[in-house]
Amino acid sequence: MTEQRRPLISGNWKMNLNHFEAIKLVQELSYAVSRDDVDAVDISLHVPFTDVRTVQTVLEADKIPFFLGAQHCHFEASGAFTGEISPTMLAKLNVAYVLVGHSERRQLFGEDDEMCNAKIKAIIAAEMKPILCVGETLEERDAGEAETIVTSQIEACLQGVKAETLEGFVIAYEPIWAIGTGKTATAADAQDMCAHVRRVFAKLYNTELADSLRVQYGGSVKPANAAELLTQPDIDGALVGGASLDAAHFAKIIQYRLAE
Ligand code: PEP
């Protein structure tokens, strides 16, 4: 890993925790992580929309150095899109990172690469950072298509996105068969795929930009497997679902360096 790539460990709460529960978890987590941890690792919390304002207030009032994250947004700034939230609304609440193309959104809500592409452009225009999620199904992996699928997702989602807007961009490689299943890719397979993500990005842009790209691994990351995954040369952090709902577990993942 090069000097400039700080690991980014992101907690995806999915549709869990009301705003009271959110306060409790953020506070527990802030007690469980140390100054050394936040000096070494960036931490983002991707909370449900109803928790965003509450968590923003807690982070700012208590000066907790975690980044506020969202799980989704629309690509338009405003308009007749009942039920949707715009990038500018999130930016106004100091949201720093927004997930784009999470497999649950792709599979359950019909989010496709074209929508991801529009969202990435809108999130960048609103001065936040997208975290683009890519990954293959088990059938695609078994058919030897994992690299092809991930390549086409990255190419389509970044269509027309200018290099100068992509400094420090984040892509989360999440094999779909490993999300919420307890099955994790081996560290070697995760490293191979994350290296592949970086190569695809380098081919689309250039090696300098690819060197600053942060590639997260996601899929049943837990305290027990975090160190092995996160010390791979092309893995620059983790996108964590289930384990991010438990302050002690998530803190242990953030502290993966101590387990080395
Ligand atoms: C996720 O939500 O992106 C995820 C990887 O979930 P889990 O860690 O529960 O597999």
PDB file of C-alpha atoms and ligand atoms in Angstrom:
ATOM      1  CA  MET A   1       0.000   0.000   0.000  1.00  0.00           C
ATOM      2  CA  THR A   2       1.375   3.427  -0.893  1.00  0.00           C
ATOM      3  CA  GLU A   3       1.858   6.152   1.692  1.00  0.00           C
ATOM      4  CA  GLN A   4      -1.068   8.296   0.625  1.00  0.00           C
ATOM      5  CA  ARG A   5      -3.790   5.609   0.845  1.00  0.00           C
ATOM      6  CA  ARG A   6      -5.378   5.883   4.263  1.00  0.00           C
ATOM      7  CA  PRO A   7      -7.631   2.922   5.005  1.00  0.00           C
ATOM      8  CA  LEU A   8     -11.338   3.733   5.022  1.00  0.00           C
ATOM      9  CA  ILE A   9     -13.514   1.518   7.197  1.00  0.00           C
ATOM     10  CA  SER A  10     -17.204   2.097   6.577  1.00  0.00           C
ATOM     11  CA  GLY A  11     -20.147   0.821   8.572  1.00  0.00           C
ATOM     12  CA  ASN A  12     -23.301   0.196   6.548  1.00  0.00           C
ATOM     13  CA  TRP A  13     -26.153   0.089   9.030  1.00  0.00           C
ATOM     14  CA  LYS A  14     -28.690  -0.769   6.301  1.00  0.00           C
ATOM     15  CA  MET A  15     -32.316  -0.403   7.542  1.00  0.00           C
ATOM     16  CA  ASN A  16     -31.435  -0.705  11.222  1.00  0.00           C
ATOM     17  CA  LEU A  17     -31.483   1.568  14.290  1.00  0.00           C
ATOM     18  CA  ASN A  18     -33.858   4.428  14.993  1.00  0.00           C
ATOM     19  CA  HIS A  19     -32.361   7.783  15.928  1.00  0.00           C
ATOM     20  CA  PHE A  20     -32.222   6.994  19.662  1.00  0.00           C
ATOM     21  CA  GLU A  21     -30.420   3.715  18.985  1.00  0.00           C
ATOM     22  CA  ALA A  22     -28.137   5.563  16.572  1.00  0.00           C
ATOM     23  CA  ILE A  23     -26.972   7.963  19.299  1.00  0.00           C
ATOM     24  CA  LYS A  24     -26.173   5.046  21.604  1.00  0.00           C
ATOM     25  CA  LEU A  25     -24.132   3.199  18.979  1.00  0.00           C
ATOM     26  CA  VAL A  26     -22.171   6.286  17.915  1.00  0.00           C
ATOM     27  CA  GLN A  27     -21.324   7.083  21.523  1.00  0.00           C
ATOM     28  CA  GLU A  28     -20.324   3.495  22.335  1.00  0.00           C
ATOM     29  CA  LEU A  29     -18.135   3.416  19.248  1.00  0.00           C
ATOM     30  CA  SER A  30     -16.499   6.727  20.109  1.00  0.00           C
ATOM     31  CA  TYR A  31     -15.515   5.297  23.518  1.00  0.00           C
ATOM     32  CA  ALA A  32     -14.258   2.062  21.965  1.00  0.00           C
ATOM     33  CA  VAL A  33     -11.882   3.631  19.431  1.00  0.00           C
ATOM     34  CA  SER A  34      -8.779   5.552  20.404  1.00  0.00           C
ATOM     35  CA  ARG A  35      -7.012   8.628  19.088  1.00  0.00           C
ATOM     36  CA  ASP A  36      -4.410   6.290  17.533  1.00  0.00           C
ATOM     37  CA  ASP A  37      -7.187   4.487  15.667  1.00  0.00           C
ATOM     38  CA  VAL A  38      -8.621   7.631  14.103  1.00  0.00           C
ATOM     39  CA  ASP A  39      -5.113   8.836  13.312  1.00  0.00           C
ATOM     40  CA  ALA A  40      -4.517   5.638  11.332  1.00  0.00           C
ATOM     41  CA  VAL A  41      -7.898   4.946   9.754  1.00  0.00           C
ATOM     42  CA  ASP A  42     -10.797   6.964   8.295  1.00  0.00           C
ATOM     43  CA  ILE A  43     -14.164   5.794   9.630  1.00  0.00           C
ATOM     44  CA  SER A  44     -17.512   6.452   7.964  1.00  0.00           C
ATOM     45  CA  LEU A  45     -20.971   5.562   9.253  1.00  0.00           C
ATOM     46  CA  HIS A  46     -23.676   5.015   6.624  1.00  0.00           C
ATOM     47  CA  VAL A  47     -26.831   5.520   8.601  1.00  0.00           C
ATOM     48  CA  PRO A  48     -30.518   5.454   7.580  1.00  0.00           C
ATOM     49  CA  PHE A  49     -31.880   8.803   6.375  1.00  0.00           C
ATOM     50  CA  THR A  50     -33.890   9.281   9.587  1.00  0.00           C
ATOM     51  CA  ASP A  51     -30.638   9.135  11.588  1.00  0.00           C
ATOM     52  CA  VAL A  52     -28.553  11.508   9.474  1.00  0.00           C
ATOM     53  CA  ARG A  53     -29.401  14.767  11.242  1.00  0.00           C
ATOM     54  CA  THR A  54     -29.175  13.146  14.685  1.00  0.00           C
ATOM     55  CA  VAL A  55     -25.804  11.540  14.021  1.00  0.00           C
ATOM     56  CA  GLN A  56     -24.498  14.773  12.485  1.00  0.00           C
ATOM     57  CA  THR A  57     -25.436  16.615  15.676  1.00  0.00           C
ATOM     58  CA  VAL A  58     -23.770  14.019  17.944  1.00  0.00           C
ATOM     59  CA  LEU A  59     -20.560  13.917  15.873  1.00  0.00           C
ATOM     60  CA  GLU A  60     -20.290  17.694  15.798  1.00  0.00           C
ATOM     61  CA  ALA A  61     -21.334  18.376  19.403  1.00  0.00           C
ATOM     62  CA  ASP A  62     -18.976  15.743  20.834  1.00  0.00           C
ATOM     63  CA  LYS A  63     -16.226  16.394  18.236  1.00  0.00           C
ATOM     64  CA  ILE A  64     -16.183  12.720  17.247  1.00  0.00           C
ATOM     65  CA  PRO A  65     -13.897  12.337  14.217  1.00  0.00           C
ATOM     66  CA  PHE A  66     -16.027   9.911  12.190  1.00  0.00           C
ATOM     67  CA  PHE A  67     -17.296  10.765   8.718  1.00  0.00           C
ATOM     68  CA  LEU A  68     -21.033  10.858   8.229  1.00  0.00           C
ATOM     69  CA  GLY A  69     -22.232   8.641   5.392  1.00  0.00           C
ATOM     70  CA  ALA A  70     -25.468   7.862   3.566  1.00  0.00           C
ATOM     71  CA  GLN A  71     -26.569   4.625   1.901  1.00  0.00           C
ATOM     72  CA  HIS A  72     -28.305   6.069  -1.133  1.00  0.00           C
ATOM     73  CA  CYS A  73     -29.537   9.270  -2.787  1.00  0.00           C
ATOM     74  CA  HIS A  74     -31.261  10.371  -5.980  1.00  0.00           C
ATOM     75  CA  PHE A  75     -29.264  11.965  -8.778  1.00  0.00           C
ATOM     76  CA  GLU A  76     -31.480  15.031  -9.227  1.00  0.00           C
ATOM     77  CA  ALA A  77     -31.065  18.073  -6.985  1.00  0.00           C
ATOM     78  CA  SER A  78     -34.816  18.542  -6.407  1.00  0.00           C
ATOM     79  CA  GLY A  79     -38.181  17.868  -8.012  1.00  0.00           C
ATOM     80  CA  ALA A  80     -41.147  15.530  -8.178  1.00  0.00           C
ATOM     81  CA  PHE A  81     -39.430  12.353  -6.941  1.00  0.00           C
ATOM     82  CA  THR A  82     -41.637  11.233  -4.077  1.00  0.00           C
ATOM     83  CA  GLY A  83     -39.725   9.509  -1.318  1.00  0.00           C
ATOM     84  CA  GLU A  84     -36.289  10.410  -2.602  1.00  0.00           C
ATOM     85  CA  ILE A  85     -33.462  12.457  -1.040  1.00  0.00           C
ATOM     86  CA  SER A  86     -31.113  14.597  -3.121  1.00  0.00           C
ATOM     87  CA  PRO A  87     -27.306  14.846  -2.927  1.00  0.00           C
ATOM     88  CA  THR A  88     -27.540  18.539  -2.030  1.00  0.00           C
ATOM     89  CA  MET A  89     -29.823  17.721   0.939  1.00  0.00           C
ATOM     90  CA  LEU A  90     -27.201  15.282   2.234  1.00  0.00           C
ATOM     91  CA  ALA A  91     -24.319  17.680   1.619  1.00  0.00           C
ATOM     92  CA  LYS A  92     -26.146  20.309   3.680  1.00  0.00           C
ATOM     93  CA  LEU A  93     -26.001  17.854   6.630  1.00  0.00           C
ATOM     94  CA  ASN A  94     -22.231  17.426   6.212  1.00  0.00           C
ATOM     95  CA  VAL A  95     -22.533  13.948   4.752  1.00  0.00           C
ATOM     96  CA  ALA A  96     -19.093  13.075   3.381  1.00  0.00           C
ATOM     97  CA  TYR A  97     -19.557   9.666   1.700  1.00  0.00           C
ATOM     98  CA  VAL A  98     -22.520   8.108  -0.102  1.00  0.00           C
ATOM     99  CA  LEU A  99     -22.774   4.443  -1.114  1.00  0.00           C
ATOM    100  CA  VAL A 100     -23.648   3.935  -4.770  1.00  0.00           C
ATOM    101  CA  GLY A 101     -24.787   0.683  -6.347  1.00  0.00           C
ATOM    102  CA  HIS A 102     -24.828  -1.474  -3.216  1.00  0.00           C
ATOM    103  CA  SER A 103     -25.896  -4.953  -4.342  1.00  0.00           C
ATOM    104  CA  GLU A 104     -29.068  -4.740  -2.219  1.00  0.00           C
ATOM    105  CA  ARG A 105     -30.069  -1.589  -4.095  1.00  0.00           C
ATOM    106  CA  ARG A 106     -29.205  -3.214  -7.409  1.00  0.00           C
ATOM    107  CA  GLN A 107     -31.068  -6.449  -6.651  1.00  0.00           C
ATOM    108  CA  LEU A 108     -34.048  -5.186  -4.633  1.00  0.00           C
ATOM    109  CA  PHE A 109     -34.614  -1.705  -6.060  1.00  0.00           C
ATOM    110  CA  GLY A 110     -33.537  -2.014  -9.682  1.00  0.00           C
ATOM    111  CA  GLU A 111     -30.561   0.322  -9.436  1.00  0.00           C
ATOM    112  CA  ASP A 112     -28.529  -0.179 -12.614  1.00  0.00           C
ATOM    113  CA  ASP A 113     -25.137   1.032 -13.823  1.00  0.00           C
ATOM    114  CA  GLU A 114     -26.712   3.974 -15.663  1.00  0.00           C
ATOM    115  CA  MET A 115     -28.352   5.224 -12.464  1.00  0.00           C
ATOM    116  CA  CYS A 116     -25.108   4.668 -10.556  1.00  0.00           C
ATOM    117  CA  ASN A 117     -23.301   6.737 -13.173  1.00  0.00           C
ATOM    118  CA  ALA A 118     -25.776   9.633 -12.785  1.00  0.00           C
ATOM    119  CA  LYS A 119     -25.555   9.372  -8.993  1.00  0.00           C
ATOM    120  CA  ILE A 120     -21.749   9.409  -8.974  1.00  0.00           C
ATOM    121  CA  LYS A 121     -21.739  12.610 -11.047  1.00  0.00           C
ATOM    122  CA  ALA A 122     -24.380  14.233  -8.813  1.00  0.00           C
ATOM    123  CA  ILE A 123     -22.626  13.243  -5.566  1.00  0.00           C
ATOM    124  CA  ILE A 124     -19.308  14.624  -6.802  1.00  0.00           C
ATOM    125  CA  ALA A 125     -21.047  17.813  -7.969  1.00  0.00           C
ATOM    126  CA  ALA A 126     -22.445  18.188  -4.441  1.00  0.00           C
ATOM    127  CA  GLU A 127     -18.856  17.897  -3.100  1.00  0.00           C
ATOM    128  CA  MET A 128     -19.294  14.541  -1.388  1.00  0.00           C
ATOM    129  CA  LYS A 129     -17.481  11.292  -2.157  1.00  0.00           C
ATOM    130  CA  PRO A 130     -19.273   8.313  -3.682  1.00  0.00           C
ATOM    131  CA  ILE A 131     -18.313   4.781  -2.643  1.00  0.00           C
ATOM    132  CA  LEU A 132     -19.034   2.726  -5.736  1.00  0.00           C
ATOM    133  CA  CYS A 133     -19.970  -0.877  -4.886  1.00  0.00           C
ATOM    134  CA  VAL A 134     -19.221  -3.602  -7.418  1.00  0.00           C
ATOM    135  CA  GLY A 135     -19.182  -7.384  -7.246  1.00  0.00           C
ATOM    136  CA  GLU A 136     -20.254 -10.621  -8.826  1.00  0.00           C
ATOM    137  CA  THR A 137     -22.874 -13.248  -7.932  1.00  0.00           C
ATOM    138  CA  LEU A 138     -21.885 -16.813  -7.036  1.00  0.00           C
ATOM    139  CA  GLU A 139     -23.080 -18.056 -10.442  1.00  0.00           C
ATOM    140  CA  GLU A 140     -20.901 -15.461 -12.171  1.00  0.00           C
ATOM    141  CA  ARG A 141     -17.891 -16.419 -10.034  1.00  0.00           C
ATOM    142  CA  ASP A 142     -18.409 -20.118 -10.684  1.00  0.00           C
ATOM    143  CA  ALA A 143     -18.640 -19.379 -14.401  1.00  0.00           C
ATOM    144  CA  GLY A 144     -15.256 -17.616 -14.234  1.00  0.00           C
ATOM    145  CA  GLU A 145     -16.857 -14.238 -14.986  1.00  0.00           C
ATOM    146  CA  ALA A 146     -16.012 -12.320 -11.805  1.00  0.00           C
ATOM    147  CA  GLU A 147     -13.400 -10.071 -13.414  1.00  0.00           C
ATOM    148  CA  THR A 148     -15.493  -9.398 -16.527  1.00  0.00           C
ATOM    149  CA  ILE A 149     -18.548  -8.428 -14.466  1.00  0.00           C
ATOM    150  CA  VAL A 150     -16.578  -6.111 -12.189  1.00  0.00           C
ATOM    151  CA  THR A 151     -14.808  -4.538 -15.184  1.00  0.00           C
ATOM    152  CA  SER A 152     -18.086  -3.786 -16.924  1.00  0.00           C
ATOM    153  CA  GLN A 153     -19.645  -2.337 -13.745  1.00  0.00           C
ATOM    154  CA  ILE A 154     -16.694   0.017 -13.216  1.00  0.00           C
ATOM    155  CA  GLU A 155     -16.567   1.078 -16.870  1.00  0.00           C
ATOM    156  CA  ALA A 156     -20.306   1.758 -17.052  1.00  0.00           C
ATOM    157  CA  CYS A 157     -20.565   3.512 -13.699  1.00  0.00           C
ATOM    158  CA  LEU A 158     -17.643   5.824 -14.487  1.00  0.00           C
ATOM    159  CA  GLN A 159     -18.693   6.653 -18.050  1.00  0.00           C
ATOM    160  CA  GLY A 160     -17.972  10.355 -18.635  1.00  0.00           C
ATOM    161  CA  VAL A 161     -16.687  10.950 -15.076  1.00  0.00           C
ATOM    162  CA  LYS A 162     -13.670  13.215 -15.415  1.00  0.00           C
ATOM    163  CA  ALA A 163     -10.293  12.221 -13.959  1.00  0.00           C
ATOM    164  CA  GLU A 164      -9.885  15.553 -12.150  1.00  0.00           C
ATOM    165  CA  THR A 165     -12.967  14.780 -10.021  1.00  0.00           C
ATOM    166  CA  LEU A 166     -11.705  11.354  -8.929  1.00  0.00           C
ATOM    167  CA  GLU A 167      -8.779  12.089  -6.617  1.00  0.00           C
ATOM    168  CA  GLY A 168      -9.120   9.728  -3.636  1.00  0.00           C
ATOM    169  CA  PHE A 169     -12.117   7.907  -5.168  1.00  0.00           C
ATOM    170  CA  VAL A 170     -13.422   4.802  -3.354  1.00  0.00           C
ATOM    171  CA  ILE A 171     -14.585   1.518  -4.882  1.00  0.00           C
ATOM    172  CA  ALA A 172     -15.905  -1.262  -2.644  1.00  0.00           C
ATOM    173  CA  TYR A 173     -15.417  -4.747  -4.072  1.00  0.00           C
ATOM    174  CA  GLU A 174     -18.206  -6.816  -2.552  1.00  0.00           C
ATOM    175  CA  PRO A 175     -18.778 -10.324  -3.880  1.00  0.00           C
ATOM    176  CA  ILE A 176     -22.553 -10.623  -3.577  1.00  0.00           C
ATOM    177  CA  TRP A 177     -22.361 -14.198  -2.277  1.00  0.00           C
ATOM    178  CA  ALA A 178     -20.364 -12.938   0.717  1.00  0.00           C
ATOM    179  CA  ILE A 179     -22.726 -10.160   1.824  1.00  0.00           C
ATOM    180  CA  GLY A 180     -24.653 -10.988   4.978  1.00  0.00           C
ATOM    181  CA  THR A 181     -24.022 -14.707   4.469  1.00  0.00           C
ATOM    182  CA  GLY A 182     -21.130 -15.294   6.841  1.00  0.00           C
ATOM    183  CA  LYS A 183     -19.076 -16.474   3.817  1.00  0.00           C
ATOM    184  CA  THR A 184     -15.955 -14.414   3.197  1.00  0.00           C
ATOM    185  CA  ALA A 185     -13.735 -14.403   0.150  1.00  0.00           C
ATOM    186  CA  THR A 186     -10.295 -15.759   0.987  1.00  0.00           C
ATOM    187  CA  ALA A 187      -7.762 -13.003   1.567  1.00  0.00           C
ATOM    188  CA  ALA A 188      -5.971 -14.103  -1.612  1.00  0.00           C
ATOM    189  CA  ASP A 189      -9.169 -13.953  -3.740  1.00  0.00           C
ATOM    190  CA  ALA A 190     -10.148 -10.598  -2.227  1.00  0.00           C
ATOM    191  CA  GLN A 191      -6.647  -9.237  -2.927  1.00  0.00           C
ATOM    192  CA  ASP A 192      -6.759 -10.503  -6.538  1.00  0.00           C
ATOM    193  CA  MET A 193     -10.108  -8.852  -7.178  1.00  0.00           C
ATOM    194  CA  CYS A 194      -9.136  -5.572  -5.483  1.00  0.00           C
ATOM    195  CA  ALA A 195      -5.931  -5.507  -7.568  1.00  0.00           C
ATOM    196  CA  HIS A 196      -8.098  -6.121 -10.621  1.00  0.00           C
ATOM    197  CA  VAL A 197     -10.313  -3.153  -9.647  1.00  0.00           C
ATOM    198  CA  ARG A 198      -7.205  -0.944  -9.455  1.00  0.00           C
ATOM    199  CA  ARG A 199      -5.952  -2.176 -12.849  1.00  0.00           C
ATOM    200  CA  VAL A 200      -9.309  -1.442 -14.491  1.00  0.00           C
ATOM    201  CA  PHE A 201      -9.329   2.044 -12.977  1.00  0.00           C
ATOM    202  CA  ALA A 202      -5.718   2.632 -14.120  1.00  0.00           C
ATOM    203  CA  LYS A 203      -6.649   1.615 -17.657  1.00  0.00           C
ATOM    204  CA  LEU A 204      -9.650   3.956 -17.660  1.00  0.00           C
ATOM    205  CA  TYR A 205      -7.640   6.859 -16.201  1.00  0.00           C
ATOM    206  CA  ASN A 206      -3.959   6.595 -15.281  1.00  0.00           C
ATOM    207  CA  THR A 207      -1.685   4.840 -12.788  1.00  0.00           C
ATOM    208  CA  GLU A 208      -1.189   7.914 -10.628  1.00  0.00           C
ATOM    209  CA  LEU A 209      -4.929   8.223 -10.034  1.00  0.00           C
ATOM    210  CA  ALA A 210      -5.222   4.456  -9.568  1.00  0.00           C
ATOM    211  CA  ASP A 211      -2.539   4.685  -6.915  1.00  0.00           C
ATOM    212  CA  SER A 212      -4.736   7.073  -4.926  1.00  0.00           C
ATOM    213  CA  LEU A 213      -7.861   4.907  -5.421  1.00  0.00           C
ATOM    214  CA  ARG A 214      -9.046   3.324  -2.176  1.00  0.00           C
ATOM    215  CA  VAL A 215     -10.403  -0.167  -2.758  1.00  0.00           C
ATOM    216  CA  GLN A 216     -12.472  -1.563   0.077  1.00  0.00           C
ATOM    217  CA  TYR A 217     -13.381  -5.207   0.530  1.00  0.00           C
ATOM    218  CA  GLY A 218     -16.886  -5.981   1.754  1.00  0.00           C
ATOM    219  CA  GLY A 219     -18.636  -9.249   2.568  1.00  0.00           C
ATOM    220  CA  SER A 220     -18.936 -10.687   6.087  1.00  0.00           C
ATOM    221  CA  VAL A 221     -15.948  -8.781   7.454  1.00  0.00           C
ATOM    222  CA  LYS A 222     -15.626  -9.587  11.170  1.00  0.00           C
ATOM    223  CA  PRO A 223     -13.038  -9.034  13.914  1.00  0.00           C
ATOM    224  CA  ALA A 224     -11.689 -12.544  13.231  1.00  0.00           C
ATOM    225  CA  ASN A 225     -10.927 -11.991   9.537  1.00  0.00           C
ATOM    226  CA  ALA A 226     -10.310  -8.217   9.376  1.00  0.00           C
ATOM    227  CA  ALA A 227      -6.529  -8.244   9.866  1.00  0.00           C
ATOM    228  CA  GLU A 228      -5.881 -10.829   7.176  1.00  0.00           C
ATOM    229  CA  LEU A 229      -8.073  -9.018   4.655  1.00  0.00           C
ATOM    230  CA  LEU A 230      -7.043  -5.472   5.488  1.00  0.00           C
ATOM    231  CA  THR A 231      -3.307  -6.094   5.332  1.00  0.00           C
ATOM    232  CA  GLN A 232      -3.451  -7.194   1.685  1.00  0.00           C
ATOM    233  CA  PRO A 233      -1.556  -4.716  -0.513  1.00  0.00           C
ATOM    234  CA  ASP A 234      -4.534  -3.669  -2.659  1.00  0.00           C
ATOM    235  CA  ILE A 235      -7.183  -3.653   0.082  1.00  0.00           C
ATOM    236  CA  ASP A 236      -7.485  -0.173   1.565  1.00  0.00           C
ATOM    237  CA  GLY A 237     -10.341  -0.661   3.969  1.00  0.00           C
ATOM    238  CA  ALA A 238     -13.617  -2.463   4.454  1.00  0.00           C
ATOM    239  CA  LEU A 239     -17.323  -1.945   3.926  1.00  0.00           C
ATOM    240  CA  VAL A 240     -18.922  -3.650   6.904  1.00  0.00           C
ATOM    241  CA  GLY A 241     -22.617  -4.472   7.279  1.00  0.00           C
ATOM    242  CA  GLY A 242     -23.713  -6.718  10.160  1.00  0.00           C
ATOM    243  CA  ALA A 243     -20.614  -6.282  12.320  1.00  0.00           C
ATOM    244  CA  SER A 244     -20.914  -2.468  12.207  1.00  0.00           C
ATOM    245  CA  LEU A 245     -24.084  -2.665  14.334  1.00  0.00           C
ATOM    246  CA  ASP A 246     -22.070  -3.815  17.343  1.00  0.00           C
ATOM    247  CA  ALA A 247     -19.699  -1.158  18.708  1.00  0.00           C
ATOM    248  CA  ALA A 248     -17.242  -3.677  20.173  1.00  0.00           C
ATOM    249  CA  HIS A 249     -17.076  -5.721  16.955  1.00  0.00           C
ATOM    250  CA  PHE A 250     -16.785  -2.702  14.687  1.00  0.00           C
ATOM    251  CA  ALA A 251     -14.082  -1.190  16.916  1.00  0.00           C
ATOM    252  CA  LYS A 252     -12.098  -4.434  16.709  1.00  0.00           C
ATOM    253  CA  ILE A 253     -12.278  -4.285  12.907  1.00  0.00           C
ATOM    254  CA  ILE A 254     -11.077  -0.663  13.013  1.00  0.00           C
ATOM    255  CA  GLN A 255      -8.248  -1.876  15.271  1.00  0.00           C
ATOM    256  CA  TYR A 256      -7.177  -4.650  12.853  1.00  0.00           C
ATOM    257  CA  ARG A 257      -3.583  -3.339  13.034  1.00  0.00           C
ATOM    258  CA  LEU A 258      -3.370  -4.481  16.671  1.00  0.00           C
ATOM    259  CA  ALA A 259      -4.119  -8.079  15.675  1.00  0.00           C
ATOM    260  CA  GLU A 260      -1.222  -8.269  13.200  1.00  0.00           C
TER     261      GLU A 260
HETATM  262  C1  PEP B   1     -22.581  -4.711   3.238  1.00  0.00           C
HETATM  263  O1  PEP B   1     -23.635  -4.325   3.723  1.00  0.00           O
HETATM  264  O2  PEP B   1     -22.069  -4.069   2.306  1.00  0.00           O
HETATM  265  C2  PEP B   1     -21.938  -5.914   3.763  1.00  0.00           C
HETATM  266  C3  PEP B   1     -20.778  -6.273   3.310  1.00  0.00           C
HETATM  267  O3  PEP B   1     -22.637  -6.611   4.736  1.00  0.00           O
HETATM  268  P1  PEP B   1     -22.034  -7.790   5.692  1.00  0.00           P
HETATM  269  O4  PEP B   1     -20.759  -7.225   6.288  1.00  0.00           O
HETATM  270  O5  PEP B   1     -23.094  -8.018   6.703  1.00  0.00           O
HETATM  271  O6  PEP B   1     -21.739  -8.953   4.824  1.00  0.00           O
END
